[in-house]
Tab-separated table of C-alpha atoms in Angstrom:
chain	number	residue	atom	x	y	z
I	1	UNK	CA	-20.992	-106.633	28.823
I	2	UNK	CA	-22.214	-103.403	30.444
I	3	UNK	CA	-18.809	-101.802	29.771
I	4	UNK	CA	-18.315	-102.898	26.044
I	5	UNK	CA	-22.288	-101.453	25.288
I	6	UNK	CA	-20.956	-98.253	26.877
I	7	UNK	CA	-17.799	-98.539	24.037
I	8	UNK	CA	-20.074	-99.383	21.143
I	9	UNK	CA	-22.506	-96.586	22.554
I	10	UNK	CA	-20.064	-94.043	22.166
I	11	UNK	CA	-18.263	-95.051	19.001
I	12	UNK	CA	-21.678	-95.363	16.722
I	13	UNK	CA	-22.206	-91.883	18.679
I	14	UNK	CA	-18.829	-90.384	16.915
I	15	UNK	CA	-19.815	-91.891	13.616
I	16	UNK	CA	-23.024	-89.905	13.403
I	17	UNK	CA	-21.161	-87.030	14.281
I	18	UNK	CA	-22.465	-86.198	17.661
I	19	UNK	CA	-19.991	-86.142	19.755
I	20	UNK	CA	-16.709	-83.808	19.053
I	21	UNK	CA	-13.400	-85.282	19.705
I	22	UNK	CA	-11.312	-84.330	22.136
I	23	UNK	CA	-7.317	-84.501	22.435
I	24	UNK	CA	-4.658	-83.230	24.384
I	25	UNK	CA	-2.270	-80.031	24.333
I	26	UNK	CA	1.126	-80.117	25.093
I	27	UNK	CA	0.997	-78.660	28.618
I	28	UNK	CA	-1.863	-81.560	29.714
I	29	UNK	CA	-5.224	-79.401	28.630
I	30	UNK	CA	-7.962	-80.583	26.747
I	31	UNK	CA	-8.353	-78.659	23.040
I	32	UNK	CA	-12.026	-79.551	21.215
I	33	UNK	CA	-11.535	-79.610	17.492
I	34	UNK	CA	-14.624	-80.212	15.064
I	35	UNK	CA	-14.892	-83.147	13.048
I	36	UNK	CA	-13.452	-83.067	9.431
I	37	UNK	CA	-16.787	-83.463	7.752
I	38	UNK	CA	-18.472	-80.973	9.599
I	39	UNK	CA	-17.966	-77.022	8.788
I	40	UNK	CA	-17.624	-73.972	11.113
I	41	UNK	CA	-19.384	-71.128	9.712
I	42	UNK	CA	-17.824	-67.506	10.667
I	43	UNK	CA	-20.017	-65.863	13.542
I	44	UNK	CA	-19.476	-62.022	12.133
I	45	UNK	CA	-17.862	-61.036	15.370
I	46	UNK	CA	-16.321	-57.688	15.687
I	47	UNK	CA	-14.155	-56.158	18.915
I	48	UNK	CA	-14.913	-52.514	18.613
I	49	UNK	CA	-15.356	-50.561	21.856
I	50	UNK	CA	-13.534	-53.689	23.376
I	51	UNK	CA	-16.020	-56.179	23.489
I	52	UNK	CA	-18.141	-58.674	20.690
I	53	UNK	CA	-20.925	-58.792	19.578
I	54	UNK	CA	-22.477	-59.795	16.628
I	55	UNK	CA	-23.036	-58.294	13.145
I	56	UNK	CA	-26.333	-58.630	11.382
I	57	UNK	CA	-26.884	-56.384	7.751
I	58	UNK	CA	-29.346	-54.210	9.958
I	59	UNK	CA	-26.807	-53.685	12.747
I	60	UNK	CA	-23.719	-52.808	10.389
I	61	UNK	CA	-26.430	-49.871	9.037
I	62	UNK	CA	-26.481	-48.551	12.508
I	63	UNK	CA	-23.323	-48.503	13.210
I	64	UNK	CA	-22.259	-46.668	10.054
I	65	UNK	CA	-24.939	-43.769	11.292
I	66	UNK	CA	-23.599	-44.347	14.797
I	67	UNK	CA	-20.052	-43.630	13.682
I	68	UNK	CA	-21.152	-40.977	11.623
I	69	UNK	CA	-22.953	-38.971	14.494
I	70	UNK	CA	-19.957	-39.325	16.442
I	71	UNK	CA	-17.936	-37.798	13.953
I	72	UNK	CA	-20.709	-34.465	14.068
I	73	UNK	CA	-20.739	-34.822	17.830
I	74	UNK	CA	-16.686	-34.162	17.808
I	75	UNK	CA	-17.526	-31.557	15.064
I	76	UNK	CA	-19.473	-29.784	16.977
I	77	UNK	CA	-17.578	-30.011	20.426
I	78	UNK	CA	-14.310	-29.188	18.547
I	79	UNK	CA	-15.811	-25.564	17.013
I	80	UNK	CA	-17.460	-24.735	20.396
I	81	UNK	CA	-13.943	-25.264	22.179
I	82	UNK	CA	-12.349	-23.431	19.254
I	83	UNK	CA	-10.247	-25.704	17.283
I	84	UNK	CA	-10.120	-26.425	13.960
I	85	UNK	CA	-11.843	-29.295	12.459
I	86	UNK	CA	-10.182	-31.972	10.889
I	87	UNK	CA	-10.728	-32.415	7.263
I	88	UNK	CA	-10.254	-35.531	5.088
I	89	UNK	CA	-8.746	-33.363	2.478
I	90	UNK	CA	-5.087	-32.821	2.373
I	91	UNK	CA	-3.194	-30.322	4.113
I	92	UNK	CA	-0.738	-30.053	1.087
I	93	UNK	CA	-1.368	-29.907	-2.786
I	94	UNK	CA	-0.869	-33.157	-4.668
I	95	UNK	CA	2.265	-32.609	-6.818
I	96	UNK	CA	1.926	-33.532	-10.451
I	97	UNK	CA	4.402	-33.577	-13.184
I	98	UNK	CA	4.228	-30.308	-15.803
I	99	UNK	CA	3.139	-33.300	-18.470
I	100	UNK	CA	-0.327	-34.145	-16.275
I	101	UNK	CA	-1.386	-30.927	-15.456
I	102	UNK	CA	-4.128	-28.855	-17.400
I	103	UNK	CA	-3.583	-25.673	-19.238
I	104	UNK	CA	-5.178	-23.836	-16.054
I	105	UNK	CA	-2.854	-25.052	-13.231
I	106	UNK	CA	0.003	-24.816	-15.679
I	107	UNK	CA	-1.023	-21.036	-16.123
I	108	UNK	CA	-1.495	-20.268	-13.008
I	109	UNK	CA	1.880	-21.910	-12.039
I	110	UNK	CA	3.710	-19.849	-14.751
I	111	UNK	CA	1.702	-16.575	-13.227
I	112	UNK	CA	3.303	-17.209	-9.824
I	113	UNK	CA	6.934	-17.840	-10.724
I	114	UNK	CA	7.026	-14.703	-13.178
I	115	UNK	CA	5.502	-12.568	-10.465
I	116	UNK	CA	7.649	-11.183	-8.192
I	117	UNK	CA	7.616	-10.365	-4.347
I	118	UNK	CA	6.782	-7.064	-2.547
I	119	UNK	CA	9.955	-7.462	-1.290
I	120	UNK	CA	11.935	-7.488	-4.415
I	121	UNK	CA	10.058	-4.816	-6.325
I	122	UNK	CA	10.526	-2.670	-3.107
I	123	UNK	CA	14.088	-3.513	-3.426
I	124	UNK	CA	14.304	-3.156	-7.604
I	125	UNK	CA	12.251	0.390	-6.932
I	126	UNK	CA	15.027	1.656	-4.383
I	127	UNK	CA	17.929	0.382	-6.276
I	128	UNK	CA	16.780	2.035	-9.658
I	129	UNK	CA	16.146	5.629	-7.499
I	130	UNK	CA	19.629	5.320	-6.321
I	131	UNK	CA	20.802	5.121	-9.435
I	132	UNK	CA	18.863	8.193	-10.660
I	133	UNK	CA	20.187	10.252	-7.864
I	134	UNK	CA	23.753	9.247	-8.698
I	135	UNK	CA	23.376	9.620	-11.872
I	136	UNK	CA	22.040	13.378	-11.630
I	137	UNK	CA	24.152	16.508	-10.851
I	138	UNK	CA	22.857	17.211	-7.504
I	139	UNK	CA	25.857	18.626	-5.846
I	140	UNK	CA	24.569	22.859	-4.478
I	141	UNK	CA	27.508	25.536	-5.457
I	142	UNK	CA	27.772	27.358	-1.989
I	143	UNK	CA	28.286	30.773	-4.164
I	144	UNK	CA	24.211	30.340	-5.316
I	145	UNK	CA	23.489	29.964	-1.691
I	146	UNK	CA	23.234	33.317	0.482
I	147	UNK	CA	23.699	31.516	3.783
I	148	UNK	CA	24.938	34.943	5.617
I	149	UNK	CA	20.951	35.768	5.016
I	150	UNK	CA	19.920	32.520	7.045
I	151	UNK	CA	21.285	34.339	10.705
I	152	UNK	CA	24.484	33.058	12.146
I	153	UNK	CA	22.917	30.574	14.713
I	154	UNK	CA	21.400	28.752	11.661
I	155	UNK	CA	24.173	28.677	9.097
I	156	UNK	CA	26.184	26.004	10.975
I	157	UNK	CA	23.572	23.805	10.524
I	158	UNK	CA	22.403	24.804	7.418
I	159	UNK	CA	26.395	24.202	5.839
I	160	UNK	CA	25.853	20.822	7.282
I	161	UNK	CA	23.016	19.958	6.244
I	162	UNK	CA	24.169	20.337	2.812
I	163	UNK	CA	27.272	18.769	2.993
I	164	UNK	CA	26.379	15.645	5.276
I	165	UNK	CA	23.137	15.431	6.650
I	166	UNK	CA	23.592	12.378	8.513
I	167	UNK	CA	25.780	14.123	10.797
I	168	UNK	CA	22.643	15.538	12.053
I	169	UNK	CA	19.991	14.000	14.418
I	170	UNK	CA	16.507	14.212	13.394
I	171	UNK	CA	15.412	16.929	15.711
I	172	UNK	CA	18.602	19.316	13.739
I	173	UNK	CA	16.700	18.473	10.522
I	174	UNK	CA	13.605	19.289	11.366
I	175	UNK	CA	15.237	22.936	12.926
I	176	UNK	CA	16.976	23.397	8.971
I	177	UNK	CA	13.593	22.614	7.350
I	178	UNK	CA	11.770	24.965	9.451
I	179	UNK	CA	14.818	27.349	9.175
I	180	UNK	CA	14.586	27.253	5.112
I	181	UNK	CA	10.500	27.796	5.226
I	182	UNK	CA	10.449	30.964	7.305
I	183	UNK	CA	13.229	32.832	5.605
I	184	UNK	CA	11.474	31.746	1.979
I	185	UNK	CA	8.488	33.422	3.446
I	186	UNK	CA	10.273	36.863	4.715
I	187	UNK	CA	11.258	36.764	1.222
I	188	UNK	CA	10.006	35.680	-1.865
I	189	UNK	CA	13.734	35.409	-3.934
I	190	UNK	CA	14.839	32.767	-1.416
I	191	UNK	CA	11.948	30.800	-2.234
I	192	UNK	CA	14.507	28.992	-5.388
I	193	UNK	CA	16.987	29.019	-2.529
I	194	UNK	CA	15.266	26.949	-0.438
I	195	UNK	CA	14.464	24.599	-4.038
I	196	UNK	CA	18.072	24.149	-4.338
I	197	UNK	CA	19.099	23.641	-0.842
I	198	UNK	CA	16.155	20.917	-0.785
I	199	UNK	CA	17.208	19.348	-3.879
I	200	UNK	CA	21.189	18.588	-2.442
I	201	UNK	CA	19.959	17.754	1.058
I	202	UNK	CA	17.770	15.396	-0.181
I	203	UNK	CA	20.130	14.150	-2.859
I	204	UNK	CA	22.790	14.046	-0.371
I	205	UNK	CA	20.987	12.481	2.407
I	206	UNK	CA	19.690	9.768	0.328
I	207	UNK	CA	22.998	8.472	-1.246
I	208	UNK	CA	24.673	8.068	1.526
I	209	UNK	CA	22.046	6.880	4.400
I	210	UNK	CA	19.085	5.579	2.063
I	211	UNK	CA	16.906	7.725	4.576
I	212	UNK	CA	14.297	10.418	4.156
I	213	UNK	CA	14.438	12.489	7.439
I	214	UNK	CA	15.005	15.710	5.807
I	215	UNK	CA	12.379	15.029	3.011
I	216	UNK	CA	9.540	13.781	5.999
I	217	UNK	CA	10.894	17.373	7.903
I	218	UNK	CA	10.332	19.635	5.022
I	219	UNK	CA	6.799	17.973	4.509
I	220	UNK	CA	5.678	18.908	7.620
I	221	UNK	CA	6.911	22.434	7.961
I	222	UNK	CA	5.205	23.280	4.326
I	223	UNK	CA	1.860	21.667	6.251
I	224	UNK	CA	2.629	23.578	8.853
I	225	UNK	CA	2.807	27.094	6.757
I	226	UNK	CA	-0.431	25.903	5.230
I	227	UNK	CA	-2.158	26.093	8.921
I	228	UNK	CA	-1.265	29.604	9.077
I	229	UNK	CA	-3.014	30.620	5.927
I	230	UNK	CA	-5.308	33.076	7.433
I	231	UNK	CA	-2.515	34.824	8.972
I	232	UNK	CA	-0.713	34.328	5.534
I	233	UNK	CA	-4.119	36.219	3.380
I	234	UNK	CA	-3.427	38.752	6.120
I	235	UNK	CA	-0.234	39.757	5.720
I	236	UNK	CA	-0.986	39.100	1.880
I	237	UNK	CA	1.724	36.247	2.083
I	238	UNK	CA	0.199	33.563	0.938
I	239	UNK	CA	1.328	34.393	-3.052
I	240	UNK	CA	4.958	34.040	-1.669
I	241	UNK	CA	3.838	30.288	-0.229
I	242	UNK	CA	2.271	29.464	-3.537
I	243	UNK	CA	5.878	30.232	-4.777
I	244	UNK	CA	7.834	28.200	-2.183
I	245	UNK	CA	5.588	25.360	-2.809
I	246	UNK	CA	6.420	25.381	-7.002
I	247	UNK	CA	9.507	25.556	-6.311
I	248	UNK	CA	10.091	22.141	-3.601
I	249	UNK	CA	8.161	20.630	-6.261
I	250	UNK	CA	10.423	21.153	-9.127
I	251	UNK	CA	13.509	20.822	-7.234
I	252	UNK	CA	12.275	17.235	-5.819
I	253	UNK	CA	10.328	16.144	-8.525
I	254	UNK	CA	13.671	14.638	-10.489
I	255	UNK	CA	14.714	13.129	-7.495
I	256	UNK	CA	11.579	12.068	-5.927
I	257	UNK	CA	7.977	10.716	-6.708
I	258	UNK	CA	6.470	10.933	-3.192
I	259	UNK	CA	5.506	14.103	-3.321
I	260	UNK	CA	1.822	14.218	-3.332
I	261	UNK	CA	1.829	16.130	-0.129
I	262	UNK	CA	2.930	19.148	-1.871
I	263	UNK	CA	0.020	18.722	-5.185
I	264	UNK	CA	-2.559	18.591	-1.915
I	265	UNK	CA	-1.473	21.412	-0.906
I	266	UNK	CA	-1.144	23.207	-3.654
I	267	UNK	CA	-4.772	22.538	-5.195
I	268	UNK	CA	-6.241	23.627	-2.041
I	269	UNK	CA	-4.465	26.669	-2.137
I	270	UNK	CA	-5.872	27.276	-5.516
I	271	UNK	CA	-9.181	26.510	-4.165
I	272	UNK	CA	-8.280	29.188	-1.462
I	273	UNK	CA	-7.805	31.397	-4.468
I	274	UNK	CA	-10.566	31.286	-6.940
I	275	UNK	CA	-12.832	30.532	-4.141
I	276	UNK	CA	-12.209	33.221	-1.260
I	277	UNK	CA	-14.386	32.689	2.016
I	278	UNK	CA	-14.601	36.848	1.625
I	279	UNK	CA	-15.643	36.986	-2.044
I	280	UNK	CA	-12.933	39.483	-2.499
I	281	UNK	CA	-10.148	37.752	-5.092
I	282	UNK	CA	-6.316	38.849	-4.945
I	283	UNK	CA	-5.053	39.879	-8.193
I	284	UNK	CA	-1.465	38.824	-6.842
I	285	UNK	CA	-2.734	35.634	-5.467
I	286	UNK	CA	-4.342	34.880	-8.892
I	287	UNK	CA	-1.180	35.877	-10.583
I	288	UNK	CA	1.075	33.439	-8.295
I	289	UNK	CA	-2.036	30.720	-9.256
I	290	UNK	CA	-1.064	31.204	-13.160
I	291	UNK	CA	2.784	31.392	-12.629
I	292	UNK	CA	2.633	28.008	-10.774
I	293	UNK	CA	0.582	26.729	-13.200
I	294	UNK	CA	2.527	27.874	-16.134
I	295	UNK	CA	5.894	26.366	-14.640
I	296	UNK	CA	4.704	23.048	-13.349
I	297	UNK	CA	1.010	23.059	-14.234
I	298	UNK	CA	1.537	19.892	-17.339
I	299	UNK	CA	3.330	17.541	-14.110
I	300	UNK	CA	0.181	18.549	-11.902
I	301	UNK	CA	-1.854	17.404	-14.636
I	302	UNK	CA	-0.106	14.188	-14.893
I	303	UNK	CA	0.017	13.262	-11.751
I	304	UNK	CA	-3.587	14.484	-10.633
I	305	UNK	CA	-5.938	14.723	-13.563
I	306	UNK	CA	-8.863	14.326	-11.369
I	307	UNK	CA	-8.025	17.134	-9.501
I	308	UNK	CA	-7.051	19.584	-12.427
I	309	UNK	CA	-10.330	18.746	-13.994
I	310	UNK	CA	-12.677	19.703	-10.813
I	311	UNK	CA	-9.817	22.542	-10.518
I	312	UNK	CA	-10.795	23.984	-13.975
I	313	UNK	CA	-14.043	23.557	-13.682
I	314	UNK	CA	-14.398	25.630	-10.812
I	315	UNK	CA	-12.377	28.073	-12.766
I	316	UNK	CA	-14.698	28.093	-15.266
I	317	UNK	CA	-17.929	28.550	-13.071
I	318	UNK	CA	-16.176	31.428	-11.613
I	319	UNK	CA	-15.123	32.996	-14.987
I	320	UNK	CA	-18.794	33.262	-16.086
I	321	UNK	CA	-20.349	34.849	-12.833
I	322	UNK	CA	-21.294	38.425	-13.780
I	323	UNK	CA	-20.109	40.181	-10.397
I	324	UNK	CA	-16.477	39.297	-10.901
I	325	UNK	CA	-14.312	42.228	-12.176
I	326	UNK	CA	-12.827	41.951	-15.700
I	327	UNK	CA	-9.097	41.806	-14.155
I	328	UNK	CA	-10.230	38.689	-12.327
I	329	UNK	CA	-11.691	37.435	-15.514
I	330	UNK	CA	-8.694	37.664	-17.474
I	331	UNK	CA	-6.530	36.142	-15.190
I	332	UNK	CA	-8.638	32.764	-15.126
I	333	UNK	CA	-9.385	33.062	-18.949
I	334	UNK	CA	-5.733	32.590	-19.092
I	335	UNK	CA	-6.005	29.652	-17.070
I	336	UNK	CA	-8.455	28.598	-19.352
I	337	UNK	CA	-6.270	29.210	-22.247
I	338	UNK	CA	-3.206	27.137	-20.707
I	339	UNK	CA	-5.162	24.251	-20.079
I	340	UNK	CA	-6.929	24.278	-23.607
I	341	UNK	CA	-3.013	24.179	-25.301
I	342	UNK	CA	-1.699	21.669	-23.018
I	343	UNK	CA	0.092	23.469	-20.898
I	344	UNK	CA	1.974	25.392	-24.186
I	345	UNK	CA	0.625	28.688	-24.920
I	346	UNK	CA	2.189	30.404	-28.410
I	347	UNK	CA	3.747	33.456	-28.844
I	348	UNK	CA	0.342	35.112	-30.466
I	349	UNK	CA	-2.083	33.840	-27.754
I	350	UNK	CA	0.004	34.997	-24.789
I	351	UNK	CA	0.361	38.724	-27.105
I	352	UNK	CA	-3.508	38.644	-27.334
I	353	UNK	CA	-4.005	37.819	-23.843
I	354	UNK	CA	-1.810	40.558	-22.263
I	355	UNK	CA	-3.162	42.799	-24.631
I	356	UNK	CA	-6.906	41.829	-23.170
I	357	UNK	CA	-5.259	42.031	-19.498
I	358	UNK	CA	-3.571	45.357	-20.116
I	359	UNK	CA	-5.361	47.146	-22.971
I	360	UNK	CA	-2.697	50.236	-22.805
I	361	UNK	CA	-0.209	47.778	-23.811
């Protein structure tokens, strides 16, 4: 009796759903499972950080702030320690199709294949000056060339230089340059010599070695010569540098553009001029001023106009001072006068000026 209440106990127990049944696992355990009528609601349960615990709608608010003051804690630490922080944008550009893209991106794209690289316009710029020096008569006829005037330890070199300069190490060059200033300066006539041996040197030198020793040489002896410009005024030498300098230029000039060394110099040797520390002006120093400027004076313009302009303006300041003496005065009216024609005078303004220079004439 006892035993069958205990039965009846425990089966009206299961029908009011109670008790959960019980049954067995393959290896002998004991498994629970619900009963079909009642349900199991999800707990929210969550294993981050390695353990669970659960989720309210208050507590998923904190962790979103938690997570996102851990990602400006590792923000921070990263900059301090000198890395780079990471970024949620992409490291690459999204590639679209030419259909999607606006007019902007497609111009810009356009803009970057059309423009070309340093590289290749370095390149383009080399290959079109090799062509110009090929394409120019640059070879020197020995006969123009008085090399027995050069000394006979320097015309070895010298013959050379002109006919391979490459053969030469760069401490030779620099011993020709320096050998074609000085004898320029002892005398003015080998002032176009020196033009002409520059011109195949340079010519020569770059068609066959694509260098520009001999050019970088004859650079620095002409600054050189301009450090020695006192002693130059001294010697009343400094008209024949005036004319070594016009004539480098117009020997290079077809062959080469770098040559702003020698405008430098040669507008602060017309500064040196029309602006004497003394006061006292050089008539043959102001004449070597107008001869330069009448040979090469439209390229100067050209290629410095800033610098003519302050030039000329100078010119002019001095012009209308009353203690300069008239010969002075004509000589920088007709720089005046060159200027105001472009660089062109005619036949009747350069008779009227010489007649106002020399009034026996």
């Amino acid at each position: 009796m006892a035993m069958s209440g205990i039965v009846a106990g425990r089966s009206s127990s299961a029908e009011n759903g109670n008790i959960k049944s019980r049954s067995l696992t393959p290896d002998g355990r004991q498994q629970r499972s619900d009963s079909p009528g009642q349900s199991n609601p999800s707990l929210g349960l969550t294993t981050k950080h390695g353990f669970a615990r659960k989720v309210t709608p208050r507590g998923k608010e904190a962790t979103q702030k938690e997570e996102e003051s851990q990602k400006i804690e590792s923000s921070n630490i990263a900059k301090k320690a000198g890395l780079a922080a990471k970024s949620s944008k992409p490291t690459l550009a999204i590639y679209r199709p030419p259909g999607l893209r606006s007019d902007k991106e497609a111009a810009k794209e356009k803009e970057k294949n059309e423009k070309p690289t340093s590289t290749a316009c370095d390149r383009d710029s080399k290959e079109r000056e090799t062509a110009t020096l090929s394409s120019l008569e640059c070879t020197l006829d020995m006969a123009e060339v008085d090399l027995e005037g050069f000394g006979e330890e320097a015309r070895p070199f010298l013959q050379t230089a002109i006919q391979d300069p490459c053969s030469l190490n760069a401490y030779y060059i620099a011993e020709v340059a320096k050998v074609i200033c000085n004898r320029a300066m002892d005398e003015k006539p080998y002032c176009v010599v020196a033009g002409k041996i520059c011109k195949a040197v340079v010519a020569q030198e770059a068609a066959t070695s694509h260098e520009e020793t001999f050019l970088e040489s004859m650079m620095e002896a002409l600054q050189l010569l301009y450090k020695q410009r006192d002693r130059m005024k001294i010697e009343k030498a400094f008209s024949t540098y005036l004319f070594l300098l016009c004539e480098v230029y117009r020997a290079l000039k077809p062959l080469h553009n770098k040559l702003s060394l020698v405008l430098q110099l040669l507008f602060s040797c017309f500064d040196q001029v029309i602006k004497p520390l003394d006061g006292a002006f050089m008539q043959c120093e102001l004449d070597a001023v107008l001869c330069v400027l009448r040979c090469i004076g439209a390229e100067m313009d050209e290629e410095s106009p800033g610098r003519m302009c302050d030039f000329m303006a100078d010119v002019r300041d001095v012009f209308l001072q009353e203690a300069v003496a008239e010969p002075v005065r004509a000589s920088l009216m007709w720089m005046v006068e060159l200027k105001a024609s472009n660089w062109k005078l005619s036949s009747e303004v350069t008779k009227f000026s010489m007649t106002c220079t020399n009034p026996g004439i």
